[in-house]
């Protein structure tokens, strides 16, 4: 079956702009999580959605937001981009309400560069 | 809050050498523990996991045992291959299973 699909793979944006990233989970999966990966901070949790509801949010400013649609596809948005937002953004999907006993599948990520 | 600590490396080994990557965690409750691997240009792939104390996860020759008494989940492999070169992340997930907490990652390079 198809894996987690993130689009686009690469993005270059200018400071002050906004950006929207997309994640299509594995068919049938209802939970989608987003992570930011940077060389300095490593992998940090952004937010998690289950059945269109945000259940959990990491410690990021309000410029970072997300949503999930009825087909479980998710988008995250970053407004007023800063240089420090340059990162690899990873999306993960799981088939159940909890990742404890199931596998979380990660996409290949979107590489965002802010110039 | 919950946290994961692991040796950051980089770790450079010769092919067929023994590998250990140390991982310790701090968490309330009884988290599940994971090792994920990231190859260049790729996302994360689950390598192995353990959901309760004394469980041993294993896959592709890699092993790790959930040690509650030492809050550790060290990754081991008896004989590494060049194809094992990647970044390895130790992670935990809390009782609610809603988000992972990752360690900083350990870059492994295996030389022929």
CSV table of C-alpha atoms in Angstrom, one decimal:
chain,number,residue,atom,x,y,z
A,1,UNK,CA,0.0,0.0,0.0
A,2,UNK,CA,1.1,3.6,-0.6
A,3,UNK,CA,3.1,5.2,2.2
A,4,UNK,CA,2.9,8.6,3.8
A,5,UNK,CA,3.1,11.3,1.1
A,6,UNK,CA,4.4,14.7,1.8
A,7,UNK,CA,4.3,17.6,-0.7
A,8,UNK,CA,6.2,19.4,-1.8
A,9,UNK,CA,9.6,17.8,-1.1
A,10,UNK,CA,11.5,21.0,-1.3
A,11,UNK,CA,10.5,24.6,-0.8
A,12,UNK,CA,12.4,27.9,-0.8
A,13,UNK,CA,10.6,30.9,0.8
A,14,UNK,CA,11.5,34.4,1.7
A,15,UNK,CA,11.4,35.8,5.3
A,16,UNK,CA,7.9,37.1,6.1
A,17,UNK,CA,6.1,34.9,3.7
A,18,UNK,CA,3.8,32.1,4.7
A,19,UNK,CA,3.9,28.4,3.6
A,20,UNK,CA,1.6,25.5,3.6
A,21,UNK,CA,2.8,21.9,3.7
A,22,UNK,CA,0.7,18.8,3.0
A,23,UNK,CA,0.6,15.3,4.3
A,24,UNK,CA,-1.4,12.4,3.0
A,25,UNK,CA,-1.4,9.5,5.5
A,26,UNK,CA,-1.6,5.9,4.7
A,27,UNK,CA,-5.1,4.9,3.6
A,28,UNK,CA,-7.2,4.2,6.6
A,29,UNK,CA,-5.0,6.0,9.1
A,30,UNK,CA,-6.7,8.6,11.2
A,31,UNK,CA,-3.8,10.0,13.3
A,32,UNK,CA,-1.3,12.5,11.8
A,33,UNK,CA,1.6,14.0,13.6
A,34,UNK,CA,4.0,16.7,12.5
A,35,UNK,CA,7.6,17.1,13.6
A,36,UNK,CA,10.3,19.7,12.9
A,37,UNK,CA,13.9,18.4,12.4
A,38,UNK,CA,16.8,20.8,12.6
A,39,UNK,CA,20.5,20.2,13.2
A,40,UNK,CA,20.5,22.2,16.4
A,41,UNK,CA,17.2,21.1,18.0
A,42,UNK,CA,16.8,17.7,16.5
A,43,UNK,CA,13.3,16.3,16.1
A,44,UNK,CA,10.6,18.3,17.9
A,45,UNK,CA,6.9,17.6,18.1
A,46,UNK,CA,4.6,20.2,16.5
A,47,UNK,CA,1.1,18.8,16.7
A,48,UNK,CA,-1.1,15.8,16.4
A,49,UNK,CA,-4.5,15.3,14.8
A,50,UNK,CA,-7.0,12.5,15.1
A,51,UNK,CA,-10.2,12.6,13.3
A,52,UNK,CA,-9.9,16.3,12.4
A,53,UNK,CA,-9.3,17.2,16.1
A,54,UNK,CA,-6.0,18.6,17.4
A,55,UNK,CA,-5.3,16.4,20.4
A,56,UNK,CA,-1.8,17.6,21.3
A,57,UNK,CA,0.5,20.5,20.6
A,58,UNK,CA,4.2,21.0,21.1
A,59,UNK,CA,5.9,24.1,22.2
A,60,UNK,CA,5.9,26.2,19.1
A,61,UNK,CA,4.7,29.8,18.5
A,62,UNK,CA,1.3,30.5,17.2
A,63,UNK,CA,2.8,31.1,13.7
A,64,UNK,CA,2.7,27.3,13.4
A,65,UNK,CA,-0.8,25.9,12.8
A,66,UNK,CA,-2.3,22.9,11.3
A,67,UNK,CA,-5.5,21.2,10.4
A,68,UNK,CA,-6.9,17.8,9.3
A,69,UNK,CA,-9.5,17.1,6.8
A,70,UNK,CA,-12.3,14.5,6.8
A,71,UNK,CA,-10.2,12.3,4.5
A,72,UNK,CA,-7.4,12.4,7.2
A,73,UNK,CA,-5.1,14.5,5.0
A,74,UNK,CA,-3.4,17.2,7.0
A,75,UNK,CA,-1.8,20.5,6.3
A,76,UNK,CA,0.5,22.6,8.4
A,77,UNK,CA,0.9,26.3,7.9
A,78,UNK,CA,3.7,28.6,9.0
A,79,UNK,CA,3.1,32.3,8.8
A,80,UNK,CA,5.6,35.2,8.8
A,81,UNK,CA,8.5,32.9,8.1
A,82,UNK,CA,11.8,33.4,9.9
A,83,UNK,CA,15.2,32.1,9.0
A,84,UNK,CA,15.1,29.8,11.9
A,85,UNK,CA,12.1,28.0,10.4
A,86,UNK,CA,14.4,26.4,7.9
A,87,UNK,CA,14.1,22.7,8.6
A,88,UNK,CA,12.9,19.3,7.5
A,89,UNK,CA,9.3,18.9,8.4
A,90,UNK,CA,8.2,15.3,8.9
A,91,UNK,CA,4.7,13.9,9.0
A,92,UNK,CA,3.8,10.6,10.6
A,93,UNK,CA,0.6,8.6,10.5
A,94,UNK,CA,-0.7,5.8,12.6
A,95,UNK,CA,-3.7,3.6,12.2
A,96,UNK,CA,-5.1,3.8,15.7
A,97,UNK,CA,-5.7,6.4,18.3
A,98,UNK,CA,-2.4,5.6,20.0
A,99,UNK,CA,1.1,5.0,18.7
A,100,UNK,CA,2.1,2.9,21.7
A,101,UNK,CA,1.3,-0.4,20.3
A,102,UNK,CA,1.2,0.3,16.6
A,103,UNK,CA,3.8,1.5,14.2
A,104,UNK,CA,4.0,5.2,13.2
A,105,UNK,CA,4.9,5.6,9.5
A,106,UNK,CA,6.9,8.6,8.5
A,107,UNK,CA,6.9,10.5,5.2
A,108,UNK,CA,10.1,11.6,3.5
A,109,UNK,CA,9.6,15.1,4.7
A,110,UNK,CA,9.4,18.6,3.2
A,111,UNK,CA,12.7,20.5,3.2
A,112,UNK,CA,11.9,24.2,3.8
A,113,UNK,CA,14.6,26.8,3.3
A,114,UNK,CA,13.9,30.4,4.3
A,115,UNK,CA,16.1,33.0,2.8
B,1,UNK,CA,8.8,16.6,30.9
B,2,UNK,CA,9.8,13.4,29.2
B,3,UNK,CA,13.3,13.3,27.6
B,4,UNK,CA,15.6,10.9,25.8
B,5,UNK,CA,19.4,11.1,25.9
B,6,UNK,CA,21.7,9.2,23.5
B,7,UNK,CA,25.3,9.3,22.5
B,8,UNK,CA,25.5,11.7,19.6
B,9,UNK,CA,28.5,10.4,17.8
B,10,UNK,CA,29.4,10.3,15.1
B,11,UNK,CA,30.3,6.7,15.5
B,12,UNK,CA,32.7,5.2,12.9
B,13,UNK,CA,33.1,1.4,12.8
B,14,UNK,CA,34.7,-1.1,10.4
B,15,UNK,CA,32.5,-3.6,8.8
B,16,UNK,CA,31.7,-6.6,11.0
B,17,UNK,CA,32.4,-4.7,14.2
B,18,UNK,CA,30.1,-4.7,17.2
B,19,UNK,CA,27.8,-1.8,17.7
B,20,UNK,CA,26.4,-0.3,20.8
B,21,UNK,CA,24.5,3.0,20.9
B,22,UNK,CA,23.5,4.0,24.4
B,23,UNK,CA,20.0,5.5,25.1
B,24,UNK,CA,18.5,6.5,28.5
B,25,UNK,CA,15.2,8.1,29.1
B,26,UNK,CA,13.3,10.1,31.7
B,27,UNK,CA,9.5,9.7,31.8
B,28,UNK,CA,6.6,9.5,34.1
B,29,UNK,CA,4.6,6.4,33.9
B,30,UNK,CA,5.5,3.5,31.6
B,31,UNK,CA,6.4,4.7,28.1
B,32,UNK,CA,6.9,2.6,25.0
B,33,UNK,CA,10.5,2.7,23.6
B,34,UNK,CA,11.6,2.8,20.0
B,35,UNK,CA,14.6,2.9,17.8
B,36,UNK,CA,14.1,4.7,14.4
B,37,UNK,CA,16.6,4.9,11.6
B,38,UNK,CA,17.0,7.6,9.0
B,39,UNK,CA,18.9,7.0,5.8
B,40,UNK,CA,20.2,10.0,3.8
B,41,UNK,CA,17.3,12.0,2.2
B,42,UNK,CA,14.7,9.8,3.8
B,43,UNK,CA,12.2,10.0,6.6
B,44,UNK,CA,12.3,7.8,9.7
B,45,UNK,CA,11.8,4.1,9.6
B,46,UNK,CA,10.9,2.0,12.6
B,47,UNK,CA,13.8,-0.3,13.5
B,48,UNK,CA,12.4,-1.9,16.6
B,49,UNK,CA,10.3,-1.3,19.7
B,50,UNK,CA,9.5,-2.5,23.2
B,51,UNK,CA,6.3,-1.7,25.1
B,52,UNK,CA,7.0,-2.9,28.6
B,53,UNK,CA,9.9,-3.6,31.0
B,54,UNK,CA,12.2,-6.5,30.0
B,55,UNK,CA,10.8,-6.7,26.5
B,56,UNK,CA,13.4,-7.2,23.8
B,57,UNK,CA,12.9,-5.6,20.4
B,58,UNK,CA,14.8,-7.1,17.5
B,59,UNK,CA,15.0,-6.6,13.8
B,60,UNK,CA,17.6,-7.0,11.0
B,61,UNK,CA,20.2,-8.2,13.6
B,62,UNK,CA,19.6,-5.2,15.8
B,63,UNK,CA,18.4,-5.7,19.4
B,64,UNK,CA,17.5,-3.5,22.4
B,65,UNK,CA,16.1,-4.4,25.8
B,66,UNK,CA,13.7,-2.2,27.8
B,67,UNK,CA,15.5,-1.8,31.2
B,68,UNK,CA,13.2,-0.1,33.6
B,69,UNK,CA,15.6,-0.2,36.5
B,70,UNK,CA,18.3,1.7,34.6
B,71,UNK,CA,15.8,3.6,32.4
B,72,UNK,CA,17.8,2.5,29.3
B,73,UNK,CA,17.2,1.0,25.9
B,74,UNK,CA,20.6,0.5,24.3
B,75,UNK,CA,20.8,-0.6,20.7
B,76,UNK,CA,23.2,-3.4,19.8
B,77,UNK,CA,24.2,-5.3,16.7
B,78,UNK,CA,26.8,-8.0,16.6
B,79,UNK,CA,28.2,-7.3,13.1
B,80,UNK,CA,27.5,-4.1,11.3
B,81,UNK,CA,27.5,-3.7,7.5
B,82,UNK,CA,28.2,-0.7,5.3
B,83,UNK,CA,24.5,-0.6,4.6
B,84,UNK,CA,23.8,0.2,8.3
B,85,UNK,CA,25.3,3.6,7.8
B,86,UNK,CA,22.5,6.0,8.9
B,87,UNK,CA,21.3,8.2,11.8
B,88,UNK,CA,19.7,6.3,14.6
B,89,UNK,CA,17.1,7.9,16.9
B,90,UNK,CA,16.0,6.6,20.2
B,91,UNK,CA,12.5,7.6,21.1
B,92,UNK,CA,9.7,7.2,23.6
B,93,UNK,CA,6.0,7.7,23.5
B,94,UNK,CA,4.0,8.5,26.6
B,95,UNK,CA,1.1,6.6,28.0
B,96,UNK,CA,-1.4,8.5,25.8
B,97,UNK,CA,0.5,7.5,22.7
B,98,UNK,CA,0.1,10.8,21.0
B,99,UNK,CA,3.5,12.1,20.3
B,100,UNK,CA,7.1,10.9,20.3
B,101,UNK,CA,10.0,12.4,22.2
B,102,UNK,CA,13.2,11.8,20.3
B,103,UNK,CA,16.8,11.7,21.3
B,104,UNK,CA,19.3,13.8,19.3
B,105,UNK,CA,20.3,11.0,17.0
B,106,UNK,CA,23.5,9.1,16.5
B,107,UNK,CA,25.2,9.1,13.1
B,108,UNK,CA,26.8,5.8,12.3
B,109,UNK,CA,29.3,5.4,9.5
B,110,UNK,CA,30.5,1.9,8.7
B,111,UNK,CA,33.7,1.6,6.6
B,112,UNK,CA,34.4,-1.4,4.3
